[in-house]
Every structure is written in structure tokens, then in C-alpha cells.
Amino acid sequence: DTGVSQDPRHKITKRGQNVTFRCDPISEHNRLYWYRQTLGQGPEFLTYFQNEAQLEKSRLLSDRFSAERPKGSFSTLEIQRTEQGDSAMYLCASSGPTSAEQYFGPGTRLTVT
Amino acid sequence: AQTVTQSQPEMSVQEAETVTLSCTYDTSESNYYLFWYKQPPSRQMILVIRQEAYKQQNATENRFSVNFQKAAKSFSLKISDSQLGDTAMYFCAFMKYNNNDMRFGAGTRLTVKP
């Protein structure tokens, strides 16, 4: 296993369009996290899954954002009606059932024009 | 709410020398984890070191060590024998036990000069 992967790595979209990102965690990891990172800042927590259940959501996750992990493996993050303020790096991380460490993917950089 | 503060936006160090990055945090919890993550330019975040709050002994990983002062809510990272590959953004992070909302500081950009 080569670690957490994310697709696409870069996405440019026009304001008002919908976008979807995918995250594939490390195979034995049952916990999955989404973060948003803007330039010059640390990552901000968005949401957390344990297996297929979405157990925590940040207030940062507006109604335009939705995340799923239907089979407890990969996850998708969708942003509807994108706004310029959504431009950021979207990071995915995973961790094992008994571990506190989170392992991060390379991120998807979103640019909304 | 937990907050993490990194007061040094940028630092530089000569190759082979030692540098210390500062981090303070604010919490009313007694059980928690602290982490240092490294984010090289255009590359993904990598865990450097972790500390559990109940452990008094400071964590060490090869050239990386921490100075954990629980009463002062301070968690600094010391990098010994700095290498060019240590050039990166360094983020301090906090996470409560049984919670999955990891809080990050704003980061310190470290440049190792040859």
C-alpha cells in the first residue's frame, strides 16, 4: 500500500459549478478525515468518518458541502455551486482503529474562477 | 475551544545546526495528543513526532525531539543537525482523547541554508 491517495490533484472550475473529489485511504484504516487548507494557514477540520458513518462535521461544512463514504473505503467530497472562497487545498487523512496518528494524502487544489 | 499558536511565521537555520520551533496551545482538557507535522514544498503532510499528554517523558524521533511543558501548555520541536531536506512548513497540532477534530497552528516556515 502506497498511502492515502486523492484525485484529482488539481481542479479549476468556474463559480457556480459543482465539483467532486475522491480520497482513497490506507487500506486497513477505518477512520477518514477531510480538511481544508488555505494559503499560509494550517489545515482546518471539515468532517470525519468511522467506517461508513459520518460522525463529526465542522461548522465550516456549509450546506453546499457533502461528504460520503458509502462502503467504508473511499470517500468523496462534493461542493455544489462553488464560490471563489472555496478555493483551497482539500486534504484527506486516514488512521487505524487504535492509532491517533493521521496519515495525509497529497491534497486536491481547487481554484474557483 | 482548543487553539494552537505558532508565534514564529518563518525561521532559518544553517545546515548541521540546531533549531527550535515554538508552539503553545489552550485547552481545559487533561488528556490529549500533540503532534508536529512537516509539509515540504508541494508535497504532502508527514507526521514528525507525537506526544501523549499523560507521558512526562519528552518524545524523541532520531534528530527530532520535543520539549513538552504541560503546565505551561507549551510543545516545542527541536531539530538537531539540520539537513537541507528539513526545509518545510512545520505545523503543531492538538487533538483531544476520543475526539477526531485535530486543530492545527498556522505553521512555521523553516529554511535550512547550506
Short mmCIF file of C-alpha atoms in Angstrom, two decimals:
data_model
loop_
_atom_site.label_atom_id
_atom_site.label_comp_id
_atom_site.label_asym_id
_atom_site.label_seq_id
_atom_site.Cartn_x
_atom_site.Cartn_y
_atom_site.Cartn_z
CA ASP A 1 0.00 0.00 0.00
CA THR A 2 1.38 3.37 -1.01
CA GLY A 3 -0.53 5.59 1.37
CA VAL A 4 -3.51 7.91 1.08
CA SER A 5 -4.32 8.97 -2.48
CA GLN A 6 -6.51 11.78 -3.74
CA ASP A 7 -7.95 12.53 -7.13
CA PRO A 8 -7.77 14.90 -8.91
CA ARG A 9 -4.65 16.69 -7.73
CA HIS A 10 -5.76 19.96 -9.28
CA LYS A 11 -9.17 21.25 -10.26
CA ILE A 12 -10.06 24.56 -11.88
CA THR A 13 -13.73 25.36 -12.09
CA LYS A 14 -15.98 28.30 -12.74
CA ARG A 15 -18.05 29.84 -9.99
CA GLY A 16 -21.40 28.11 -9.66
CA GLN A 17 -20.22 24.72 -10.91
CA ASN A 18 -20.25 21.54 -8.83
CA VAL A 19 -17.04 19.63 -8.11
CA THR A 20 -16.34 16.24 -6.56
CA PHE A 21 -13.10 14.99 -5.07
CA ARG A 22 -12.15 11.44 -4.19
CA CYS A 23 -9.99 10.07 -1.39
CA ASP A 24 -8.68 6.51 -1.07
CA PRO A 25 -7.36 5.87 2.45
CA ILE A 26 -4.75 3.37 3.54
CA SER A 27 -6.50 0.01 3.15
CA GLU A 28 -6.67 -1.10 6.77
CA HIS A 29 -7.65 2.33 8.11
CA ASN A 30 -11.28 2.60 9.22
CA ARG A 31 -11.19 6.32 10.02
CA LEU A 32 -11.15 9.03 7.39
CA TYR A 33 -10.94 12.80 7.67
CA TRP A 34 -11.36 15.78 5.36
CA TYR A 35 -9.58 19.09 5.93
CA ARG A 36 -9.38 22.40 4.09
CA GLN A 37 -6.14 24.37 3.93
CA THR A 38 -5.89 27.92 2.63
CA LEU A 39 -2.64 29.59 1.70
CA GLY A 40 -0.45 30.33 4.69
CA GLN A 41 -2.69 28.54 7.16
CA GLY A 42 -2.85 25.19 8.84
CA PRO A 43 -5.47 22.64 7.84
CA GLU A 44 -8.99 23.11 9.21
CA PHE A 45 -11.10 20.10 10.09
CA LEU A 46 -14.20 19.56 7.95
CA THR A 47 -15.58 16.12 8.68
CA TYR A 48 -14.80 12.63 9.99
CA PHE A 49 -15.94 9.10 9.09
CA GLN A 50 -15.62 5.91 11.06
CA ASN A 51 -16.20 3.16 8.52
CA GLU A 52 -19.21 4.38 6.52
CA ALA A 53 -20.68 6.55 9.27
CA GLN A 54 -20.12 10.31 9.20
CA LEU A 55 -19.69 11.02 12.90
CA GLU A 56 -18.50 14.62 13.04
CA LYS A 57 -18.99 17.71 10.91
CA SER A 58 -17.44 21.12 11.39
CA ARG A 59 -19.47 24.30 11.24
CA LEU A 60 -17.18 25.13 8.31
CA LEU A 61 -19.04 22.50 6.30
CA SER A 62 -21.85 24.56 4.82
CA ASP A 63 -24.94 23.11 3.16
CA ARG A 64 -23.14 23.26 -0.17
CA PHE A 65 -20.65 20.65 1.01
CA SER A 66 -21.45 16.97 1.29
CA ALA A 67 -19.21 14.01 2.00
CA GLU A 68 -19.84 10.31 1.67
CA ARG A 69 -18.08 7.06 2.36
CA PRO A 70 -20.63 4.54 1.13
CA LYS A 71 -18.74 1.28 1.64
CA GLY A 72 -16.36 2.36 4.35
CA SER A 73 -13.46 2.51 1.93
CA PHE A 74 -13.02 5.51 -0.40
CA SER A 75 -14.72 8.82 0.28
CA THR A 76 -15.99 11.66 -1.87
CA LEU A 77 -16.35 15.33 -1.05
CA GLU A 78 -18.74 17.33 -3.22
CA ILE A 79 -19.04 21.09 -3.33
CA GLN A 80 -22.15 22.45 -5.02
CA ARG A 81 -22.46 25.92 -6.53
CA THR A 82 -18.80 26.71 -5.93
CA GLU A 83 -17.78 30.18 -4.77
CA GLN A 84 -14.42 31.90 -5.05
CA GLY A 85 -13.99 31.50 -1.30
CA ASP A 86 -13.96 27.73 -1.78
CA SER A 87 -10.54 27.99 -3.46
CA ALA A 88 -8.20 26.00 -1.22
CA MET A 89 -6.33 22.75 -0.83
CA TYR A 90 -8.62 19.92 0.27
CA LEU A 91 -6.76 17.31 2.28
CA CYS A 92 -7.81 13.81 3.17
CA ALA A 93 -6.29 11.78 6.00
CA SER A 94 -6.84 8.33 7.45
CA SER A 95 -5.99 6.50 10.63
CA GLY A 96 -6.23 2.99 12.01
CA PRO A 97 -8.67 1.80 14.70
CA THR A 98 -6.18 2.04 17.55
CA SER A 99 -3.97 4.85 16.36
CA ALA A 100 -4.11 8.59 16.98
CA GLU A 101 -1.81 9.43 14.08
CA GLN A 102 -3.42 10.64 10.89
CA TYR A 103 -1.77 10.00 7.55
CA PHE A 104 -2.38 12.61 4.91
CA GLY A 105 -2.85 12.42 1.18
CA PRO A 106 -1.30 14.88 -1.30
CA GLY A 107 -4.44 17.01 -1.45
CA THR A 108 -6.66 18.39 -4.20
CA ARG A 109 -6.03 22.02 -5.03
CA LEU A 110 -9.26 23.73 -6.05
CA THR A 111 -9.29 27.04 -7.90
CA VAL A 112 -12.64 28.71 -8.47
CA THR A 113 -12.55 31.42 -11.16
CA ALA B 1 -12.39 25.62 22.20
CA GLN B 2 -8.86 24.45 21.68
CA THR B 3 -6.45 26.81 19.94
CA VAL B 4 -2.91 26.26 18.77
CA THR B 5 -0.46 29.14 18.37
CA GLN B 6 2.80 29.14 16.48
CA SER B 7 4.39 32.51 17.03
CA GLN B 8 7.22 32.17 14.51
CA PRO B 9 5.92 32.51 10.93
CA GLU B 10 9.41 31.98 9.48
CA MET B 11 12.74 30.70 10.70
CA SER B 12 16.04 29.80 9.13
CA VAL B 13 18.99 27.72 10.29
CA GLN B 14 22.37 26.79 8.90
CA GLU B 15 22.87 23.21 7.83
CA ALA B 16 24.11 20.99 10.70
CA GLU B 17 22.95 23.43 13.37
CA THR B 18 20.06 23.10 15.82
CA VAL B 19 16.77 24.97 15.68
CA THR B 20 13.75 25.09 17.98
CA LEU B 21 10.20 25.78 16.79
CA SER B 22 7.68 27.05 19.33
CA CYS B 23 4.08 26.01 19.89
CA THR B 24 1.59 26.87 22.61
CA TYR B 25 -1.96 25.67 22.97
CA ASP B 26 -5.00 26.42 25.02
CA THR B 27 -7.21 23.71 26.48
CA SER B 28 -9.07 22.73 29.61
CA GLU B 29 -8.63 19.03 28.83
CA SER B 30 -6.21 16.86 30.78
CA ASN B 31 -5.90 14.05 28.25
CA TYR B 32 -4.86 14.84 24.71
CA TYR B 33 -2.33 14.31 21.96
CA LEU B 34 0.12 16.76 20.47
CA PHE B 35 1.77 16.38 17.09
CA TRP B 36 4.29 18.03 14.83
CA TYR B 37 3.69 17.61 11.11
CA LYS B 38 6.03 18.60 8.29
CA GLN B 39 4.80 19.80 4.89
CA PRO B 40 7.62 20.11 2.34
CA PRO B 41 7.06 22.43 -0.63
CA SER B 42 4.43 20.93 -2.95
CA ARG B 43 4.46 17.68 -1.04
CA GLN B 44 2.13 16.04 1.40
CA MET B 45 1.98 16.39 5.17
CA ILE B 46 4.17 13.96 7.10
CA LEU B 47 3.99 13.15 10.80
CA VAL B 48 7.25 14.06 12.54
CA ILE B 49 6.57 13.27 16.16
CA ARG B 50 3.73 12.76 18.62
CA GLN B 51 3.33 13.22 22.38
CA GLU B 52 0.62 11.96 24.71
CA ALA B 53 -0.22 14.41 27.46
CA TYR B 54 -0.11 11.84 30.27
CA LYS B 55 3.51 10.96 29.45
CA GLN B 56 6.04 13.10 31.24
CA GLN B 57 8.92 11.90 29.13
CA ASN B 58 9.56 14.00 26.05
CA ALA B 59 9.17 12.18 22.74
CA THR B 60 12.21 11.71 20.50
CA GLU B 61 12.50 10.53 16.91
CA ASN B 62 16.08 10.48 15.66
CA ARG B 63 17.09 14.15 15.14
CA PHE B 64 13.69 15.43 16.27
CA SER B 65 12.74 15.91 19.91
CA VAL B 66 10.11 17.85 21.80
CA ASN B 67 10.05 19.87 25.00
CA PHE B 68 6.58 19.27 26.43
CA GLN B 69 5.64 21.56 29.31
CA LYS B 70 2.10 20.59 30.26
CA ALA B 71 1.56 23.25 32.92
CA ALA B 72 2.76 25.95 30.56
CA LYS B 73 0.84 24.40 27.64
CA SER B 74 3.96 24.52 25.54
CA PHE B 75 5.18 21.99 22.97
CA SER B 76 8.34 23.00 21.15
CA LEU B 77 10.16 20.99 18.48
CA LYS B 78 13.94 20.77 18.38
CA ILE B 79 15.66 19.72 15.19
CA SER B 80 19.29 18.75 15.65
CA ASP B 81 21.91 18.52 12.89
CA SER B 82 19.58 20.28 10.45
CA GLN B 83 19.59 18.98 6.89
CA LEU B 84 18.57 20.65 3.64
CA GLY B 85 15.67 18.19 3.42
CA ASP B 86 14.24 19.62 6.64
CA THR B 87 13.17 22.73 4.71
CA ALA B 88 9.38 22.74 5.01
CA MET B 89 6.35 24.18 6.76
CA TYR B 90 6.02 22.75 10.24
CA PHE B 91 2.61 22.53 11.87
CA CYS B 92 1.87 21.92 15.51
CA ALA B 93 -1.43 20.11 16.13
CA PHE B 94 -3.65 19.22 19.10
CA MET B 95 -6.27 16.53 19.46
CA LYS B 96 -8.36 15.56 22.48
CA TYR B 97 -8.61 11.92 23.50
CA ASN B 98 -11.64 10.19 21.95
CA ASN B 99 -12.10 13.07 19.56
CA ASN B 100 -11.20 13.37 15.92
CA ASP B 101 -11.12 17.12 15.41
CA MET B 102 -7.42 17.86 15.07
CA ARG B 103 -6.57 21.54 15.49
CA PHE B 104 -3.53 22.95 13.72
CA GLY B 105 -1.46 26.06 14.24
CA ALA B 106 -0.75 28.44 11.37
CA GLY B 107 2.66 26.90 10.77
CA THR B 108 6.32 27.91 10.80
CA ARG B 109 8.20 28.04 7.53
CA LEU B 110 11.69 26.64 8.17
CA THR B 111 14.51 27.15 5.70
CA VAL B 112 17.75 25.24 6.11
CA LYS B 113 20.63 27.09 4.46
CA PRO B 114 23.71 25.37 3.07
#
